Coordinates of C-alpha atoms and ligand atoms in Angstrom, one line a residue:
M1 CA 134.1 106.0 101.0
T2 CA 136.0 108.8 99.3
G3 CA 134.8 109.9 95.9
I4 CA 136.1 108.6 92.6
K5 CA 138.0 110.6 90.0
V6 CA 138.0 109.3 86.4
V7 CA 141.1 110.4 84.5
K8 CA 141.6 110.4 80.8
F9 CA 145.0 110.8 79.2
G10 CA 145.3 111.9 75.6
G11 CA 147.7 110.7 72.9
S12 CA 150.5 113.2 73.6
S13 CA 150.3 112.4 77.3
L14 CA 151.1 108.8 76.5
A15 CA 153.3 109.2 73.4
D16 CA 156.5 107.6 74.9
A17 CA 158.0 106.1 78.1
N18 CA 158.8 109.4 79.6
Q19 CA 155.2 110.5 79.2
F20 CA 154.0 107.2 80.8
K21 CA 156.1 108.1 83.8
K22 CA 154.4 111.4 84.2
V23 CA 151.0 109.8 83.9
A24 CA 151.8 107.2 86.5
A25 CA 153.0 109.8 88.9
I26 CA 149.8 111.8 88.5
I27 CA 147.6 108.8 89.0
K28 CA 149.6 107.5 92.0
S29 CA 149.6 110.9 93.7
D30 CA 145.8 110.7 94.4
E31 CA 144.1 107.5 95.5
Q32 CA 140.8 108.8 94.2
R33 CA 142.1 108.4 90.6
K34 CA 140.9 104.8 90.3
F35 CA 139.6 104.6 86.7
V36 CA 141.8 105.6 83.8
V37 CA 140.9 106.0 80.2
A38 CA 143.8 105.9 77.8
S39 CA 144.3 107.1 74.2
A40 CA 146.7 105.6 71.7
P41 CA 150.2 107.0 71.6
G42 CA 150.2 110.4 69.9
K43 CA 152.9 112.5 68.4
R44 CA 156.3 112.7 70.2
F45 CA 157.3 115.7 68.1
D46 CA 155.7 117.9 65.4
S47 CA 156.5 115.7 62.4
D48 CA 155.7 112.4 64.2
I49 CA 152.7 110.3 63.2
K50 CA 150.0 109.3 65.7
I51 CA 149.6 105.5 66.1
T52 CA 145.9 105.9 65.1
D53 CA 147.0 107.3 61.8
M54 CA 149.6 104.6 61.3
L55 CA 146.9 102.0 61.9
Y56 CA 144.6 103.5 59.4
A57 CA 147.4 103.6 56.8
C58 CA 148.4 100.1 57.6
Y59 CA 144.9 98.8 57.3
D60 CA 144.2 100.6 54.0
K61 CA 147.2 98.6 52.6
A62 CA 145.9 95.4 54.1
A63 CA 142.4 96.0 52.6
K64 CA 143.9 96.5 49.2
G65 CA 145.7 93.2 49.6
E66 CA 149.1 94.9 49.7
N67 CA 151.9 93.8 52.0
F68 CA 151.6 95.8 55.3
S69 CA 154.3 94.1 57.4
E70 CA 156.7 97.0 57.3
N71 CA 153.9 99.4 58.4
F72 CA 152.9 97.1 61.2
A73 CA 156.5 96.6 62.4
A74 CA 156.8 100.4 62.9
I75 CA 153.7 100.2 65.1
E76 CA 155.0 97.3 67.1
E77 CA 158.3 99.2 67.5
R78 CA 156.5 102.2 69.2
Y79 CA 154.9 99.9 71.8
N80 CA 158.0 97.8 72.3
S81 CA 160.1 100.8 73.0
I82 CA 157.7 102.0 75.7
I83 CA 157.6 98.5 77.3
N84 CA 161.4 98.1 77.2
E85 CA 162.2 101.6 78.5
L86 CA 159.7 101.2 81.4
V87 CA 160.9 97.6 82.0
I88 CA 157.3 96.3 82.2
N89 CA 156.8 92.5 82.4
I90 CA 154.4 92.2 79.5
S91 CA 154.6 90.9 76.0
L92 CA 152.2 92.0 73.2
E93 CA 153.5 89.4 70.7
E94 CA 150.3 87.4 70.8
D95 CA 148.2 90.5 70.3
Y96 CA 150.3 91.6 67.4
K97 CA 149.7 88.2 65.8
T98 CA 146.0 88.4 66.3
I99 CA 145.8 91.9 64.9
K100 CA 147.8 91.2 61.8
D101 CA 145.7 88.1 61.2
A102 CA 142.5 90.2 61.6
F103 CA 143.9 92.8 59.2
A104 CA 144.6 90.2 56.6
H105 CA 141.0 89.0 57.0
R106 CA 139.7 92.6 56.6
A107 CA 138.4 93.1 60.1
G108 CA 137.4 96.7 59.3
R109 CA 138.8 100.2 59.7
D110 CA 137.2 100.8 63.0
Y111 CA 138.7 97.6 64.4
A112 CA 142.0 98.6 63.0
A113 CA 142.0 102.1 64.6
S114 CA 140.7 100.8 67.9
R115 CA 143.9 98.6 68.4
G116 CA 145.9 101.8 69.2
E117 CA 144.0 102.4 72.5
Y118 CA 143.6 98.7 73.1
L119 CA 147.4 98.0 73.1
N120 CA 148.3 101.2 74.9
S121 CA 145.9 100.5 77.7
K122 CA 147.2 97.0 78.2
V123 CA 150.7 98.5 78.6
L124 CA 149.5 101.2 81.0
A125 CA 147.5 98.7 83.1
A126 CA 150.5 96.5 83.4
Y127 CA 152.7 99.5 84.3
L128 CA 150.3 100.8 87.0
G129 CA 149.3 97.3 88.3
Y130 CA 145.7 98.1 87.5
N131 CA 143.0 95.9 86.0
F132 CA 142.4 96.1 82.2
V133 CA 138.8 96.3 81.0
D134 CA 138.2 96.0 77.2
P135 CA 135.2 98.2 76.3
A136 CA 134.3 95.7 73.6
G137 CA 131.3 94.1 75.3
Y138 CA 130.8 97.0 77.8
I139 CA 130.4 100.2 75.7
Y140 CA 127.6 99.8 73.2
F141 CA 126.3 101.5 70.1
G142 CA 122.8 101.0 68.8
E143 CA 121.9 99.6 65.3
D144 CA 122.0 103.1 63.9
G145 CA 125.5 103.6 65.1
T146 CA 124.8 106.2 67.8
F147 CA 126.1 105.6 71.3
D148 CA 123.6 103.6 73.5
L149 CA 123.9 104.9 77.1
E150 CA 121.3 102.7 78.6
H151 CA 122.8 99.5 77.4
T152 CA 126.3 100.6 78.3
L153 CA 125.3 101.6 81.8
S154 CA 123.5 98.3 82.4
V155 CA 126.7 96.2 81.6
L156 CA 129.6 98.6 82.4
S157 CA 128.2 99.7 85.8
P158 CA 128.2 96.3 87.5
K159 CA 131.6 95.4 85.9
L160 CA 133.3 98.5 87.3
A161 CA 131.5 98.3 90.6
G162 CA 133.3 95.0 91.2
L163 CA 136.8 96.5 90.6
E164 CA 139.1 98.5 92.8
N165 CA 140.6 100.2 89.7
A166 CA 140.9 99.8 85.9
V167 CA 142.5 101.1 82.8
I168 CA 139.9 101.3 79.9
P169 CA 140.9 102.0 76.3
G170 CA 139.2 105.0 74.9
F171 CA 137.7 105.6 71.4
Y172 CA 135.7 102.4 70.8
G173 CA 132.9 100.0 71.8
S174 CA 130.8 97.3 70.2
M175 CA 127.9 97.2 67.8
P176 CA 124.9 95.0 68.7
N177 CA 126.5 92.3 66.5
D178 CA 129.7 92.5 68.5
T179 CA 131.8 94.1 65.8
I180 CA 134.0 97.0 66.9
K181 CA 133.0 100.6 66.3
T182 CA 134.9 103.8 67.1
F183 CA 133.6 107.2 68.0
S184 CA 134.8 110.0 65.6
R185 CA 138.4 111.2 65.9
G186 CA 139.3 112.4 69.3
G187 CA 136.6 110.1 70.8
S188 CA 138.6 108.9 73.8
D189 CA 137.2 112.1 75.4
V190 CA 133.8 110.6 75.0
T191 CA 134.8 107.3 76.6
G192 CA 136.2 109.2 79.6
S193 CA 132.9 111.0 80.0
I194 CA 131.0 107.7 79.8
V195 CA 133.1 106.0 82.4
A196 CA 132.8 109.1 84.7
R197 CA 129.0 108.9 84.4
T198 CA 129.0 105.1 84.9
V199 CA 130.9 105.2 88.2
N200 CA 129.2 108.5 89.2
A201 CA 132.6 110.2 89.6
D202 CA 133.1 113.4 91.6
I203 CA 135.0 114.8 88.7
Y204 CA 136.2 113.8 85.2
E205 CA 139.8 114.9 84.7
N206 CA 140.8 115.2 81.1
W207 CA 144.6 115.3 80.9
T208 CA 146.2 116.8 77.8
D209 CA 149.1 118.9 76.6
V210 CA 147.8 122.4 77.4
S211 CA 147.0 123.9 80.7
G212 CA 143.2 124.0 80.1
F213 CA 140.9 125.4 77.6
L214 CA 142.5 128.5 76.2
I215 CA 140.6 131.6 75.0
C216 CA 141.7 130.7 71.5
D217 CA 143.7 128.1 69.6
P218 CA 147.3 128.4 70.6
R219 CA 148.2 127.6 67.0
I220 CA 146.5 130.9 65.9
V221 CA 147.3 133.3 68.7
E222 CA 150.5 133.1 70.6
N223 CA 150.2 132.2 74.2
P224 CA 146.5 132.8 74.8
K225 CA 145.2 133.2 78.3
P226 CA 143.6 130.1 79.9
I227 CA 139.8 130.0 80.7
T228 CA 139.3 129.3 84.4
T229 CA 135.6 128.3 84.2
I230 CA 133.4 127.5 81.3
T231 CA 129.9 126.2 81.0
Y232 CA 129.0 123.1 79.1
K233 CA 127.0 125.2 76.6
E234 CA 129.8 127.6 75.9
L235 CA 132.2 124.7 75.5
R236 CA 129.9 123.0 73.0
E237 CA 129.8 126.1 70.9
L238 CA 133.5 126.4 70.9
A239 CA 134.2 122.7 70.3
Y240 CA 131.8 122.6 67.4
M241 CA 133.6 125.5 65.8
G242 CA 136.9 123.8 66.0
A243 CA 138.4 124.3 69.5
G244 CA 139.8 120.7 69.3
V245 CA 140.9 120.3 72.9
L246 CA 137.8 118.3 73.9
H247 CA 135.5 116.2 71.6
E248 CA 132.2 118.1 71.2
D249 CA 130.2 115.1 72.3
A250 CA 132.2 114.5 75.5
I251 CA 129.9 116.7 77.6
F252 CA 126.7 114.8 77.1
P253 CA 127.2 111.8 79.4
V254 CA 128.5 113.8 82.4
R255 CA 126.3 116.9 81.9
A256 CA 123.1 115.0 82.8
A257 CA 124.7 113.8 86.1
G258 CA 126.2 117.2 86.9
I259 CA 129.8 115.9 86.9
P260 CA 132.3 118.6 86.2
I261 CA 135.1 118.2 83.7
N262 CA 138.6 119.5 84.6
I263 CA 141.0 119.9 81.7
R264 CA 144.6 119.5 83.0
N265 CA 148.1 119.5 81.6
T266 CA 150.1 116.3 82.0
N267 CA 153.3 118.3 81.6
H268 CA 152.3 120.8 84.2
P269 CA 150.2 119.0 86.8
E270 CA 150.6 122.0 89.2
D271 CA 148.3 124.1 86.9
K272 CA 144.7 124.1 87.9
G273 CA 143.4 124.0 84.3
T274 CA 139.9 124.7 83.2
M275 CA 136.7 123.6 85.0
I276 CA 133.7 122.9 82.8
V277 CA 130.5 123.2 84.8
S278 CA 126.7 123.4 84.2
D279 CA 126.4 126.9 85.5
S280 CA 128.7 129.5 86.8
A281 CA 127.9 132.7 88.7
D282 CA 131.3 134.3 88.0
V283 CA 131.7 135.8 84.6
S284 CA 135.0 136.3 82.8
K285 CA 136.6 139.7 83.2
Y286 CA 137.1 139.8 79.5
V287 CA 133.3 139.6 78.7
I288 CA 133.9 136.9 76.2
T289 CA 134.8 133.4 77.2
G290 CA 136.4 132.1 74.1
I291 CA 136.9 132.4 70.3
A292 CA 137.0 129.5 67.9
G293 CA 136.7 129.2 64.1
K294 CA 137.0 127.0 61.0
K295 CA 137.8 127.5 57.4
G296 CA 136.0 125.9 54.5
F297 CA 132.5 127.3 54.3
S298 CA 130.5 128.5 51.3
V299 CA 127.7 131.0 51.3
I300 CA 124.7 131.0 49.0
N301 CA 123.5 134.5 48.6
I302 CA 119.9 135.0 47.4
E303 CA 118.2 138.2 46.5
K304 CA 114.6 138.9 45.7
D305 CA 112.6 142.0 46.0
M306 CA 109.9 141.8 48.7
M307 CA 111.3 138.5 49.9
N308 CA 110.3 139.2 53.5
S309 CA 106.6 139.2 52.6
E310 CA 106.7 136.0 50.7
L311 CA 105.3 133.2 52.9
G312 CA 107.5 130.1 53.2
F313 CA 110.5 131.6 51.4
G314 CA 113.1 130.4 53.9
R315 CA 111.5 127.0 54.2
N316 CA 111.6 126.6 50.4
V317 CA 115.2 127.5 50.2
L318 CA 116.1 125.0 53.0
R319 CA 114.0 122.4 51.3
A320 CA 116.2 122.8 48.2
L321 CA 119.2 122.0 50.4
E322 CA 117.5 119.2 52.1
K323 CA 116.7 117.6 48.8
N324 CA 120.4 117.6 48.0
G325 CA 121.3 116.1 51.4
I326 CA 122.9 119.3 52.7
S327 CA 122.5 120.7 56.1
F328 CA 123.0 124.4 56.8
E329 CA 125.2 126.1 59.5
H330 CA 123.7 129.6 59.6
M331 CA 121.1 131.6 57.8
P332 CA 121.4 135.4 58.3
S333 CA 118.9 137.4 56.4
G334 CA 118.0 141.0 55.5
I335 CA 114.7 142.3 54.1
D336 CA 115.4 141.3 50.5
T337 CA 118.4 139.1 50.9
M338 CA 119.2 135.8 52.5
S339 CA 122.5 134.0 52.9
V340 CA 122.8 130.4 53.7
L341 CA 126.1 129.1 55.0
V342 CA 127.0 125.5 54.4
S343 CA 130.3 123.6 54.6
T344 CA 132.0 123.6 51.3
D345 CA 132.7 119.8 51.5
S346 CA 128.9 119.2 51.6
L347 CA 128.3 121.4 48.5
I348 CA 131.1 120.1 46.2
G349 CA 129.7 118.6 43.1
K350 CA 126.1 119.7 43.9
E351 CA 126.4 123.4 43.2
K352 CA 124.3 123.4 40.0
A353 CA 121.7 121.1 41.4
V354 CA 121.2 123.3 44.5
L355 CA 121.0 126.5 42.5
D356 CA 118.5 124.9 40.0
E357 CA 116.4 123.7 42.9
I358 CA 116.3 127.0 44.6
N359 CA 115.5 128.7 41.4
Y360 CA 112.6 126.4 40.8
R361 CA 111.2 126.8 44.2
V362 CA 111.6 130.6 44.9
H363 CA 112.5 132.3 41.6
P364 CA 115.1 134.7 43.1
D365 CA 116.2 137.9 41.3
H366 CA 119.8 137.0 41.8
M367 CA 121.8 134.2 43.3
E368 CA 125.5 133.3 43.7
I369 CA 127.8 131.0 45.6
E370 CA 130.9 132.3 47.3
N371 CA 133.6 129.9 48.6
N372 CA 136.6 130.2 51.0
I373 CA 134.6 131.7 53.9
S374 CA 135.8 131.2 57.5
L375 CA 133.4 131.2 60.4
I376 CA 134.5 132.6 63.7
A377 CA 132.4 132.1 66.9
V378 CA 132.8 134.6 69.7
V379 CA 131.3 132.9 72.7
G380 CA 130.5 134.1 76.2
R381 CA 127.8 133.9 78.9
G382 CA 128.8 137.4 79.9
M383 CA 127.9 139.0 76.5
R384 CA 124.2 139.2 77.3
K385 CA 124.9 141.7 80.1
A386 CA 127.6 143.7 78.4
R387 CA 126.5 146.3 76.0
G388 CA 128.3 147.0 72.7
T389 CA 130.0 143.6 72.3
A390 CA 129.2 143.3 68.6
G391 CA 130.3 146.9 68.1
R392 CA 133.7 146.1 69.6
I393 CA 134.1 143.1 67.4
F394 CA 133.4 145.2 64.3
S395 CA 135.6 148.1 65.1
A396 CA 138.4 145.7 65.9
L397 CA 137.9 144.0 62.5
A398 CA 137.6 147.3 60.7
H399 CA 140.7 148.5 62.3
A400 CA 142.6 145.4 61.1
K401 CA 141.1 146.2 57.6
I402 CA 139.2 142.9 57.6
N403 CA 136.0 142.7 55.5
V404 CA 133.1 141.1 57.4
R405 CA 131.2 138.9 55.1
M406 CA 128.4 137.9 57.5
I407 CA 127.2 138.2 61.1
D408 CA 124.8 136.0 63.0
Q409 CA 123.9 136.4 66.6
G410 CA 122.4 133.4 68.3
S411 CA 119.1 134.2 70.1
S412 CA 120.6 132.9 73.4
E413 CA 123.1 135.8 73.1
L414 CA 125.7 133.2 74.0
N415 CA 127.6 133.6 70.7
I416 CA 128.2 135.9 67.8
I417 CA 129.2 134.2 64.5
I418 CA 131.3 136.2 62.0
G419 CA 132.1 135.2 58.5
V420 CA 135.4 136.5 56.9
N421 CA 137.4 135.4 53.9
D422 CA 139.7 132.5 54.5
E423 CA 142.8 134.7 54.0
D424 CA 141.7 137.0 56.8
F425 CA 140.9 134.2 59.3
K426 CA 144.0 134.3 61.4
A427 CA 144.2 138.1 61.5
A428 CA 140.5 138.3 62.5
V429 CA 140.9 135.9 65.4
Q430 CA 143.9 137.8 66.6
A431 CA 142.1 141.2 66.3
I432 CA 139.1 139.9 68.3
Y433 CA 141.4 138.4 70.9
D434 CA 143.4 141.6 71.2
I435 CA 140.4 143.9 71.7
F436 CA 138.8 141.7 74.4
V437 CA 141.7 140.3 76.2
L438 CA 145.0 142.1 75.5
T439 CA 143.6 145.6 76.0
Q440 CA 142.0 144.5 79.3
E441 CA 145.2 143.5 80.9
Ligands
ADP1 P1 144.8 114.9 73.4 O1 145.8 114.2 72.6 O2 145.3 115.1 74.8 O3 143.4 114.4 73.3 P2 144.3 117.1 71.6 O4 145.3 117.2 70.6 O5 143.0 116.4 71.1 O6 144.9 116.4 72.9 O7 143.8 118.5 72.1 C1 144.8 119.4 72.7 C2 145.2 120.4 71.6 O8 144.0 121.2 71.2 C3 146.2 121.4 72.1 O9 147.5 120.9 72.0 C4 145.9 122.6 71.1 O10 146.8 122.6 70.1 C5 144.5 122.4 70.6 N1 143.6 123.5 70.8 C6 142.7 124.0 69.9 N2 142.0 125.0 70.4 C7 142.3 125.1 71.7 C8 141.9 125.9 72.8 N3 141.0 126.8 72.6 N4 142.5 125.7 74.0 C9 143.4 124.8 74.1 N5 143.9 124.0 73.2 C10 143.3 124.1 71.9
LIG2 N1 143.4 108.0 69.1 C1 142.1 108.5 68.6 C2 142.4 109.6 67.6 O1 143.5 109.9 67.3 C3 141.2 108.9 69.6 C4 141.7 109.9 70.6 O2 142.9 110.2 70.7 O3 140.8 110.4 71.4 O4 141.5 110.2 67.1
MG3 MG1 141.9 114.8 71.9

């Protein structure tokens, strides 16, 4: 038997009838593409609204007891136009009724959001002539809300083994009490990975609207170069720091089974895209693999003479954060100084409590909080072997007149994290990209 490919198509790949046609052509061009995971329809143009966001808005109205029929009609219209344009013999009228009824009975925000992928997958299954498998009852979360791989494998594996093909909605599964729960936003990527693991696929193809993972966010740097090969570890670093192309948790199910992920472009299927693998002998000619970053961090700067010889100083500072339910991102330190980086969202409203607690525990000489910090991760398995990487980053930033607020190098030497002011974020990413990539061409 030939191997199986699991293919996941994101929202923009399934945004309208024309995109459905491209998707069907891709699937039908390779008989190994038997299992398909689908997202809800995404944006058709920049100012458009994703079905998932329309569903959230609609449900919020329903939950407040407001009339949501107009909002829901707009959602129906999106699906109906796809069905009509593709001339598919399917009607979703019964489903619409069920969903509206469930909304009126407050079925929950997760249930509401999940209907985007549910309806879209029904349409795609009908269009392809594939089976439809509802992940409710096959993909499971545990009591604590984390994904339960064992339970899922035990029910999904026999189900899919008995099928020649299937379309499976992404983004959701069931709680032990059979209510619907979704992954976090972008979670259809995780479903694709789970299905690939379940059928022990040769490859997990993740089809989106870019020709693979790019060295940096195309919304920050114009036309960045694609990454040919990236390791799971590098990808996780970049995804965590905001490279949104693949959900950061999507690597776990496939990684354990050594199944590679291939990011591909639905609009340019001829492009090879990016391969995500466990290990790769070839290193990027640019030394770095990728750059990603996020705004919205705060830094707590703490100074105290002889801090370094005070036993348990760092632990006590972190305890003060822990007591306030705040986790830290990075903690670079000097001899008499320590900086703790946290997300600004997690600190809002707790500033005074945190400073008081630190004061009480370690009696610093000076302390302050600075907001509007961006973190940029420069990631690459090649950095360990190349000398002077950090030096190149700093001279590029100095050249661009950007003030570096913080630096932290991971002990694995897989990444260097740099903190800059929010207003310098874009220019900093551009400067780093230019020094490693543009000047190497
Ligand atoms: P999908 O709807 O297919 O799941 P997403 O919108 O979740 O697609 O992810 C693809 C988008 O991720 C791209 O259109 C791009 O704007 C954004 N993106 C951010 N960082 C990167 C990066 N480093 N490489 C490629 N795309 C990126
Ligand atoms: N439709 C969901 C979202 O917009 C899940 C996904 O697209 O992966 O987040
Ligand atoms: Mg996505």
